[in-house]
PDB file of C-alpha atoms in Angstrom:
ATOM      1  CA  UNK A   1      67.316 160.742 106.055  1.00 42.00           C
ATOM      2  CA  UNK A   2      65.542 157.480 105.374  1.00 42.00           C
ATOM      3  CA  UNK A   3      66.058 154.605 107.742  1.00 43.00           C
ATOM      4  CA  UNK A   4      65.479 151.004 106.912  1.00 40.00           C
ATOM      5  CA  UNK A   5      65.130 148.134 109.362  1.00 51.00           C
ATOM      6  CA  UNK A   6      65.770 144.639 108.172  1.00 45.00           C
ATOM      7  CA  UNK A   7      63.402 141.954 109.442  1.00 52.00           C
ATOM      8  CA  UNK A   8      64.933 140.053 112.351  1.00 52.00           C
ATOM      9  CA  UNK A   9      64.772 136.838 110.305  1.00 46.00           C
ATOM     10  CA  UNK A  10      67.045 138.382 107.670  1.00 44.00           C
ATOM     11  CA  UNK A  11      69.519 139.528 110.320  1.00 43.00           C
ATOM     12  CA  UNK A  12      69.645 136.036 111.829  1.00 44.00           C
ATOM     13  CA  UNK A  13      70.089 134.490 108.398  1.00 45.00           C
ATOM     14  CA  UNK A  14      72.950 136.847 107.583  1.00 43.00           C
ATOM     15  CA  UNK A  15      74.649 135.973 110.883  1.00 45.00           C
ATOM     16  CA  UNK A  16      74.198 132.282 110.243  1.00 42.00           C
ATOM     17  CA  UNK A  17      75.652 132.543 106.749  1.00 41.00           C
ATOM     18  CA  UNK A  18      78.575 134.564 108.047  1.00 43.00           C
ATOM     19  CA  UNK A  19      79.278 132.003 110.760  1.00 44.00           C
ATOM     20  CA  UNK A  20      78.995 129.195 108.253  1.00 44.00           C
ATOM     21  CA  UNK A  21      81.513 130.878 105.976  1.00 42.00           C
ATOM     22  CA  UNK A  22      84.029 130.824 108.780  1.00 49.00           C
ATOM     23  CA  UNK A  23      83.436 127.204 109.803  1.00 67.00           C
ATOM     24  CA  UNK A  24      83.641 125.503 106.412  1.00 87.00           C
ATOM     25  CA  UNK A  25      85.392 122.205 106.959  1.00 95.00           C
ATOM     26  CA  UNK A  26      88.858 121.404 105.658  1.00 98.00           C
ATOM     27  CA  UNK A  27      88.410 117.969 104.080  1.00 98.00           C
ATOM     28  CA  UNK A  28      91.542 115.908 104.669  1.00 98.00           C
ATOM     29  CA  UNK A  29      92.037 112.623 102.845  1.00 98.00           C
ATOM     30  CA  UNK A  30      93.786 109.740 104.620  1.00 97.00           C
ATOM     31  CA  UNK A  31      94.815 106.526 102.870  1.00 93.00           C
ATOM     32  CA  UNK A  32      93.050 103.535 104.455  1.00 91.00           C
ATOM     33  CA  UNK A  33      96.299 101.524 104.240  1.00 87.00           C
ATOM     34  CA  UNK A  34      97.935 103.950 106.699  1.00 91.00           C
ATOM     35  CA  UNK A  35      98.692 102.568 110.156  1.00 93.00           C
ATOM     36  CA  UNK A  36      99.678 103.873 113.557  1.00 94.00           C
ATOM     37  CA  UNK A  37     101.308 106.050 114.578  1.00 96.00           C
ATOM     38  CA  UNK A  38     100.161 107.847 111.423  1.00 96.00           C
ATOM     39  CA  UNK A  39      96.511 106.769 111.523  1.00 96.00           C
ATOM     40  CA  UNK A  40      94.021 104.481 113.209  1.00 95.00           C
ATOM     41  CA  UNK A  41      90.574 103.774 111.783  1.00 95.00           C
ATOM     42  CA  UNK A  42      87.365 102.476 113.289  1.00 93.00           C
ATOM     43  CA  UNK A  43      84.730 101.436 110.753  1.00 89.00           C
ATOM     44  CA  UNK A  44      86.554 103.520 108.100  1.00 88.00           C
ATOM     45  CA  UNK A  45      86.534 106.595 110.375  1.00 94.00           C
ATOM     46  CA  UNK A  46      89.833 108.183 111.398  1.00 97.00           C
ATOM     47  CA  UNK A  47      90.035 108.113 115.201  1.00 97.00           C
ATOM     48  CA  UNK A  48      93.691 108.607 116.132  1.00 97.00           C
ATOM     49  CA  UNK A  49      97.201 109.277 114.905  1.00 97.00           C
ATOM     50  CA  UNK A  50      99.534 111.893 113.474  1.00 97.00           C
ATOM     51  CA  UNK A  51      97.336 112.537 110.418  1.00 98.00           C
ATOM     52  CA  UNK A  52      94.377 113.368 112.655  1.00 98.00           C
ATOM     53  CA  UNK A  53      96.369 115.689 114.913  1.00 98.00           C
ATOM     54  CA  UNK A  54      98.027 117.513 112.027  1.00 98.00           C
ATOM     55  CA  UNK A  55      94.752 117.813 110.099  1.00 98.00           C
ATOM     56  CA  UNK A  56      92.955 119.316 113.083  1.00 98.00           C
ATOM     57  CA  UNK A  57      95.805 121.725 113.834  1.00 98.00           C
ATOM     58  CA  UNK A  58      96.041 122.754 110.181  1.00 98.00           C
ATOM     59  CA  UNK A  59      92.304 123.379 109.944  1.00 98.00           C
ATOM     60  CA  UNK A  60      92.318 125.423 113.148  1.00 97.00           C
ATOM     61  CA  UNK A  61      95.089 127.659 111.782  1.00 97.00           C
ATOM     62  CA  UNK A  62      92.821 128.452 108.841  1.00 96.00           C
ATOM     63  CA  UNK A  63      89.780 129.105 111.017  1.00 96.00           C
ATOM     64  CA  UNK A  64      88.083 125.904 109.923  1.00 97.00           C
ATOM     65  CA  UNK A  65      86.991 122.597 111.332  1.00 97.00           C
ATOM     66  CA  UNK A  66      88.578 119.375 110.086  1.00 98.00           C
ATOM     67  CA  UNK A  67      86.686 116.606 108.343  1.00 98.00           C
ATOM     68  CA  UNK A  68      88.507 113.426 107.412  1.00 98.00           C
ATOM     69  CA  UNK A  69      87.757 111.143 104.502  1.00 97.00           C
ATOM     70  CA  UNK A  70      89.265 107.651 104.446  1.00 96.00           C
ATOM     71  CA  UNK A  71      89.818 106.290 100.933  1.00 95.00           C
ATOM     72  CA  UNK A  72      91.944 103.517  99.414  1.00 90.00           C
ATOM     73  CA  UNK A  73      95.105 104.615  97.670  1.00 87.00           C
ATOM     74  CA  UNK A  74      93.713 104.012  94.173  1.00 88.00           C
ATOM     75  CA  UNK A  75      90.999 106.640  94.751  1.00 94.00           C
ATOM     76  CA  UNK A  76      93.266 109.407  96.041  1.00 95.00           C
ATOM     77  CA  UNK A  77      94.075 110.998  92.676  1.00 95.00           C
ATOM     78  CA  UNK A  78      90.456 111.242  91.531  1.00 96.00           C
ATOM     79  CA  UNK A  79      89.274 112.647  94.884  1.00 97.00           C
ATOM     80  CA  UNK A  80      91.873 115.426  94.628  1.00 97.00           C
ATOM     81  CA  UNK A  81      91.200 116.142  90.968  1.00 97.00           C
ATOM     82  CA  UNK A  82      87.443 116.556  91.504  1.00 97.00           C
ATOM     83  CA  UNK A  83      87.707 118.582  94.720  1.00 97.00           C
ATOM     84  CA  UNK A  84      85.964 115.876  96.736  1.00 97.00           C
ATOM     85  CA  UNK A  85      88.781 116.450  99.240  1.00 98.00           C
ATOM     86  CA  UNK A  86      90.962 119.483  99.849  1.00 98.00           C
ATOM     87  CA  UNK A  87      94.297 117.820 100.463  1.00 98.00           C
ATOM     88  CA  UNK A  88      96.272 114.734 101.420  1.00 98.00           C
ATOM     89  CA  UNK A  89      99.486 114.976 103.432  1.00 97.00           C
ATOM     90  CA  UNK A  90     102.773 113.136 103.998  1.00 94.00           C
ATOM     91  CA  UNK A  91     103.243 112.520 100.275  1.00 92.00           C
ATOM     92  CA  UNK A  92     105.778 113.655  97.684  1.00 92.00           C
ATOM     93  CA  UNK A  93     105.090 114.569  94.037  1.00 92.00           C
ATOM     94  CA  UNK A  94     106.839 111.429  92.736  1.00 86.00           C
ATOM     95  CA  UNK A  95     104.207 109.271  94.436  1.00 85.00           C
ATOM     96  CA  UNK A  96     101.162 111.130  93.216  1.00 89.00           C
ATOM     97  CA  UNK A  97     101.184 112.256  89.587  1.00 87.00           C
ATOM     98  CA  UNK A  98      98.685 114.959  88.784  1.00 91.00           C
ATOM     99  CA  UNK A  99      98.249 118.707  88.534  1.00 93.00           C
ATOM    100  CA  UNK A 100      98.126 119.407  92.251  1.00 97.00           C
ATOM    101  CA  UNK A 101      99.614 122.172  94.333  1.00 98.00           C
ATOM    102  CA  UNK A 102     102.403 120.953  96.595  1.00 98.00           C
ATOM    103  CA  UNK A 103     102.938 122.487 100.004  1.00 98.00           C
ATOM    104  CA  UNK A 104     106.204 123.200 101.725  1.00 98.00           C
ATOM    105  CA  UNK A 105     107.996 120.077 103.033  1.00 98.00           C
ATOM    106  CA  UNK A 106     107.120 119.853 106.708  1.00 97.00           C
ATOM    107  CA  UNK A 107     107.287 116.334 108.184  1.00 96.00           C
ATOM    108  CA  UNK A 108     110.333 114.010 108.142  1.00 94.00           C
ATOM    109  CA  UNK A 109     109.617 110.456 107.018  1.00 93.00           C
ATOM    110  CA  UNK A 110     112.055 107.543 106.806  1.00 95.00           C
ATOM    111  CA  UNK A 111     111.492 104.239 105.027  1.00 96.00           C
ATOM    112  CA  UNK A 112     113.520 101.320 106.369  1.00 97.00           C
ATOM    113  CA  UNK A 113     114.157  97.679 105.603  1.00 97.00           C
ATOM    114  CA  UNK A 114     113.553  95.342 108.532  1.00 97.00           C
ATOM    115  CA  UNK A 115     114.978  91.816 108.715  1.00 97.00           C
ATOM    116  CA  UNK A 116     114.335  88.920 111.069  1.00 96.00           C
ATOM    117  CA  UNK A 117     117.260  88.306 113.427  1.00 95.00           C
ATOM    118  CA  UNK A 118     117.527  84.672 112.281  1.00 95.00           C
ATOM    119  CA  UNK A 119     118.114  85.763 108.665  1.00 95.00           C
ATOM    120  CA  UNK A 120     121.312  87.134 107.136  1.00 95.00           C
ATOM    121  CA  UNK A 121     121.488  90.854 107.826  1.00 96.00           C
ATOM    122  CA  UNK A 122     121.793  93.006 104.677  1.00 96.00           C
ATOM    123  CA  UNK A 123     124.411  95.724 105.023  1.00 96.00           C
ATOM    124  CA  UNK A 124     123.383  97.575 101.868  1.00 96.00           C
ATOM    125  CA  UNK A 125     120.407  97.525  99.515  1.00 96.00           C
ATOM    126  CA  UNK A 126     122.330  95.517  96.905  1.00 96.00           C
ATOM    127  CA  UNK A 127     122.504  92.617  99.372  1.00 97.00           C
ATOM    128  CA  UNK A 128     118.774  92.069  98.836  1.00 97.00           C
ATOM    129  CA  UNK A 129     119.168  91.004  95.217  1.00 96.00           C
ATOM    130  CA  UNK A 130     117.165  87.860  94.624  1.00 96.00           C
ATOM    131  CA  UNK A 131     115.587  87.907  98.088  1.00 96.00           C
ATOM    132  CA  UNK A 132     111.850  88.331  98.572  1.00 96.00           C
ATOM    133  CA  UNK A 133     111.039  91.677 100.176  1.00 98.00           C
ATOM    134  CA  UNK A 134     107.695  92.437 101.805  1.00 97.00           C
ATOM    135  CA  UNK A 135     106.125  95.512 100.196  1.00 96.00           C
ATOM    136  CA  UNK A 136     102.720  97.193 100.287  1.00 91.00           C
ATOM    137  CA  UNK A 137     100.583  96.881  97.179  1.00 86.00           C
ATOM    138  CA  UNK A 138     100.504 100.111  95.169  1.00 80.00           C
ATOM    139  CA  UNK A 139     103.597 101.669  96.748  1.00 84.00           C
ATOM    140  CA  UNK A 140     106.684 102.246  94.636  1.00 84.00           C
ATOM    141  CA  UNK A 141     110.251 101.894  95.887  1.00 91.00           C
ATOM    142  CA  UNK A 142     112.525 103.542  93.307  1.00 90.00           C
ATOM    143  CA  UNK A 143     115.598 103.202  95.554  1.00 93.00           C
ATOM    144  CA  UNK A 144     115.226  99.413  95.651  1.00 96.00           C
ATOM    145  CA  UNK A 145     114.365  99.251  91.950  1.00 95.00           C
ATOM    146  CA  UNK A 146     117.514 101.195  91.125  1.00 94.00           C
ATOM    147  CA  UNK A 147     119.749  99.169  93.451  1.00 95.00           C
ATOM    148  CA  UNK A 148     118.377  95.735  92.549  1.00 96.00           C
ATOM    149  CA  UNK A 149     116.945  95.968  89.042  1.00 96.00           C
ATOM    150  CA  UNK A 150     115.386  92.643  88.062  1.00 95.00           C
ATOM    151  CA  UNK A 151     116.645  91.247  91.372  1.00 96.00           C
ATOM    152  CA  UNK A 152     114.010  93.232  93.299  1.00 97.00           C
ATOM    153  CA  UNK A 153     111.510  90.525  94.228  1.00 97.00           C
ATOM    154  CA  UNK A 154     108.396  92.161  95.665  1.00 97.00           C
ATOM    155  CA  UNK A 155     106.127  90.257  98.031  1.00 95.00           C
ATOM    156  CA  UNK A 156     103.069  92.514  98.030  1.00 95.00           C
ATOM    157  CA  UNK A 157     100.669  92.689 100.965  1.00 94.00           C
ATOM    158  CA  UNK A 158      97.710  95.013 101.617  1.00 90.00           C
ATOM    159  CA  UNK A 159      99.468  96.823 104.484  1.00 90.00           C
ATOM    160  CA  UNK A 160     102.577  97.038 106.647  1.00 92.00           C
ATOM    161  CA  UNK A 161     100.551  95.298 109.336  1.00 91.00           C
ATOM    162  CA  UNK A 162     100.121  92.298 107.026  1.00 93.00           C
ATOM    163  CA  UNK A 163     103.841  92.263 106.283  1.00 94.00           C
ATOM    164  CA  UNK A 164     104.628  92.326 109.987  1.00 93.00           C
ATOM    165  CA  UNK A 165     102.398  89.287 110.474  1.00 92.00           C
ATOM    166  CA  UNK A 166     104.207  87.505 107.652  1.00 95.00           C
ATOM    167  CA  UNK A 167     107.571  88.359 109.220  1.00 94.00           C
ATOM    168  CA  UNK A 168     106.419  87.050 112.587  1.00 91.00           C
ATOM    169  CA  UNK A 169     105.227  83.802 111.000  1.00 93.00           C
ATOM    170  CA  UNK A 170     108.513  83.401 109.093  1.00 93.00           C
ATOM    171  CA  UNK A 171     106.823  83.594 105.691  1.00 95.00           C
ATOM    172  CA  UNK A 172     109.185  86.423 104.674  1.00 96.00           C
ATOM    173  CA  UNK A 173     112.554  87.496 106.059  1.00 97.00           C
ATOM    174  CA  UNK A 174     112.601  91.154 104.951  1.00 98.00           C
ATOM    175  CA  UNK A 175     110.088  93.977 104.587  1.00 97.00           C
ATOM    176  CA  UNK A 176     110.072  97.676 103.734  1.00 97.00           C
ATOM    177  CA  UNK A 177     108.107  99.861 106.105  1.00 95.00           C
ATOM    178  CA  UNK A 178     107.958 103.271 107.740  1.00 94.00           C
ATOM    179  CA  UNK A 179     110.466 103.785 110.530  1.00 95.00           C
ATOM    180  CA  UNK A 180     107.785 105.360 112.730  1.00 94.00           C
ATOM    181  CA  UNK A 181     105.531 102.320 112.222  1.00 94.00           C
ATOM    182  CA  UNK A 182     108.065  99.706 113.284  1.00 93.00           C
ATOM    183  CA  UNK A 183     109.365 101.798 116.192  1.00 91.00           C
ATOM    184  CA  UNK A 184     105.800 102.283 117.423  1.00 91.00           C
ATOM    185  CA  UNK A 185     105.059  98.553 117.231  1.00 89.00           C
ATOM    186  CA  UNK A 186     108.339  97.427 118.807  1.00 86.00           C
ATOM    187  CA  UNK A 187     107.853  99.899 121.646  1.00 85.00           C
ATOM    188  CA  UNK A 188     104.556  98.186 122.374  1.00 80.00           C
ATOM    189  CA  UNK A 189     106.099  94.710 121.821  1.00 73.00           C
ATOM    190  CA  UNK A 190     103.165  93.968 119.557  1.00 69.00           C
ATOM    191  CA  UNK A 191     103.952  91.472 118.242  1.00 67.00           C
ATOM    192  CA  UNK A 192     107.185  90.442 120.008  1.00 75.00           C
ATOM    193  CA  UNK A 193     109.679  90.139 117.170  1.00 82.00           C
ATOM    194  CA  UNK A 194     113.481  89.942 117.084  1.00 89.00           C
ATOM    195  CA  UNK A 195     114.921  92.071 114.280  1.00 93.00           C
ATOM    196  CA  UNK A 196     118.304  93.204 113.077  1.00 95.00           C
ATOM    197  CA  UNK A 197     118.889  96.975 113.281  1.00 94.00           C
ATOM    198  CA  UNK A 198     116.918  98.469 110.372  1.00 95.00           C
ATOM    199  CA  UNK A 199     118.587  99.545 107.154  1.00 97.00           C
ATOM    200  CA  UNK A 200     117.593 102.977 105.869  1.00 96.00           C
ATOM    201  CA  UNK A 201     116.045 102.861 102.393  1.00 96.00           C
ATOM    202  CA  UNK A 202     115.123 106.521 101.899  1.00 94.00           C
ATOM    203  CA  UNK A 203     114.468 109.715 103.819  1.00 94.00           C
ATOM    204  CA  UNK A 204     112.304 112.584 102.675  1.00 92.00           C
ATOM    205  CA  UNK A 205     110.205 115.479 103.898  1.00 96.00           C
ATOM    206  CA  UNK A 206     106.502 114.859 103.421  1.00 96.00           C
ATOM    207  CA  UNK A 207     104.279 117.510 101.813  1.00 98.00           C
ATOM    208  CA  UNK A 208     100.569 118.061 101.263  1.00 98.00           C
ATOM    209  CA  UNK A 209      99.021 117.710  97.811  1.00 98.00           C
ATOM    210  CA  UNK A 210      96.340 120.404  97.485  1.00 98.00           C
ATOM    211  CA  UNK A 211      93.341 119.949  95.198  1.00 98.00           C
ATOM    212  CA  UNK A 212      93.035 122.528  92.377  1.00 97.00           C
ATOM    213  CA  UNK A 213      89.254 122.457  92.953  1.00 96.00           C
ATOM    214  CA  UNK A 214      89.284 122.411  96.747  1.00 96.00           C
ATOM    215  CA  UNK A 215      88.036 124.930  99.288  1.00 95.00           C
ATOM    216  CA  UNK A 216      91.517 126.137 100.267  1.00 97.00           C
ATOM    217  CA  UNK A 217      94.418 127.593  98.324  1.00 97.00           C
ATOM    218  CA  UNK A 218      97.998 126.403  98.342  1.00 98.00           C
ATOM    219  CA  UNK A 219      99.008 129.768  99.826  1.00 98.00           C
ATOM    220  CA  UNK A 220      96.659 129.244 102.788  1.00 97.00           C
ATOM    221  CA  UNK A 221      98.019 125.761 103.412  1.00 98.00           C
ATOM    222  CA  UNK A 222     101.633 126.933 103.179  1.00 98.00           C
ATOM    223  CA  UNK A 223     101.012 129.818 105.567  1.00 98.00           C
ATOM    224  CA  UNK A 224      99.424 127.521 108.157  1.00 98.00           C
ATOM    225  CA  UNK A 225     102.111 124.842 107.826  1.00 98.00           C
ATOM    226  CA  UNK A 226     104.888 127.433 108.074  1.00 98.00           C
ATOM    227  CA  UNK A 227     103.450 128.637 111.379  1.00 97.00           C
ATOM    228  CA  UNK A 228     103.123 125.049 112.639  1.00 98.00           C
ATOM    229  CA  UNK A 229     106.749 124.274 111.774  1.00 97.00           C
ATOM    230  CA  UNK A 230     108.123 127.466 113.298  1.00 97.00           C
ATOM    231  CA  UNK A 231     106.177 127.265 116.562  1.00 97.00           C
ATOM    232  CA  UNK A 232     107.012 123.575 117.099  1.00 97.00           C
ATOM    233  CA  UNK A 233     103.500 122.196 116.550  1.00 97.00           C
ATOM    234  CA  UNK A 234     104.666 119.570 114.050  1.00 97.00           C
ATOM    235  CA  UNK A 235     107.515 118.388 116.281  1.00 96.00           C
ATOM    236  CA  UNK A 236     105.206 118.206 119.294  1.00 97.00           C
ATOM    237  CA  UNK A 237     102.661 116.096 117.423  1.00 97.00           C
ATOM    238  CA  UNK A 238     105.281 113.676 116.083  1.00 95.00           C
ATOM    239  CA  UNK A 239     107.045 113.382 119.468  1.00 94.00           C
ATOM    240  CA  UNK A 240     103.742 112.459 121.153  1.00 93.00           C
ATOM    241  CA  UNK A 241     103.742 109.119 119.329  1.00 92.00           C
ATOM    242  CA  UNK A 242     107.372 108.147 119.881  1.00 86.00           C
TER     243      UNK A 242
END
């Protein structure tokens, strides 16, 4: 019987390639307009928040490391289409047209209307007709469009943070924002702001949009997310920021 011995350099190379195959990064896109508790950036690098924790947990379930890419909203679609990123999470198909794979719904998200306490409190969405409402540039609000029609007067700002500043200064009386965002800020009293109880605008379960040219399949993402939902990982991450 013939016996062959591979050079040690070849053995080491094979081991290195094998290890590399199992540590390929999961590239997670995060919108730069996202704010805490969902995301915090430092010099365009994601450093904290729910997106970071979920991305790292999701990558670990697939035997990968997580790498985050911060991009403005207008570049999200192209980055997914080209495979520059593997996925973006906490979205729904109505917000992101394109031929992407959509994961199971896994994270509850509520959009609310907040109103200064010295302004008339709206009891229903129709009460906002003709009133300026702080919104974030590039985000659609079909519930308000349907309820108000031409009476939906958007006051666009680059972020919810900017709208909160405008509310504090009295430049607007109402704004649409994420419930988790305003609860996080009010808990920290930053800034101190007296508001009426918020009015729910819409509730939905966020999903991940998976690139058709990415390094992971929709089935892999769904399997990992299903485990994270069932073992309480998602709830634990979200509760950490309440």
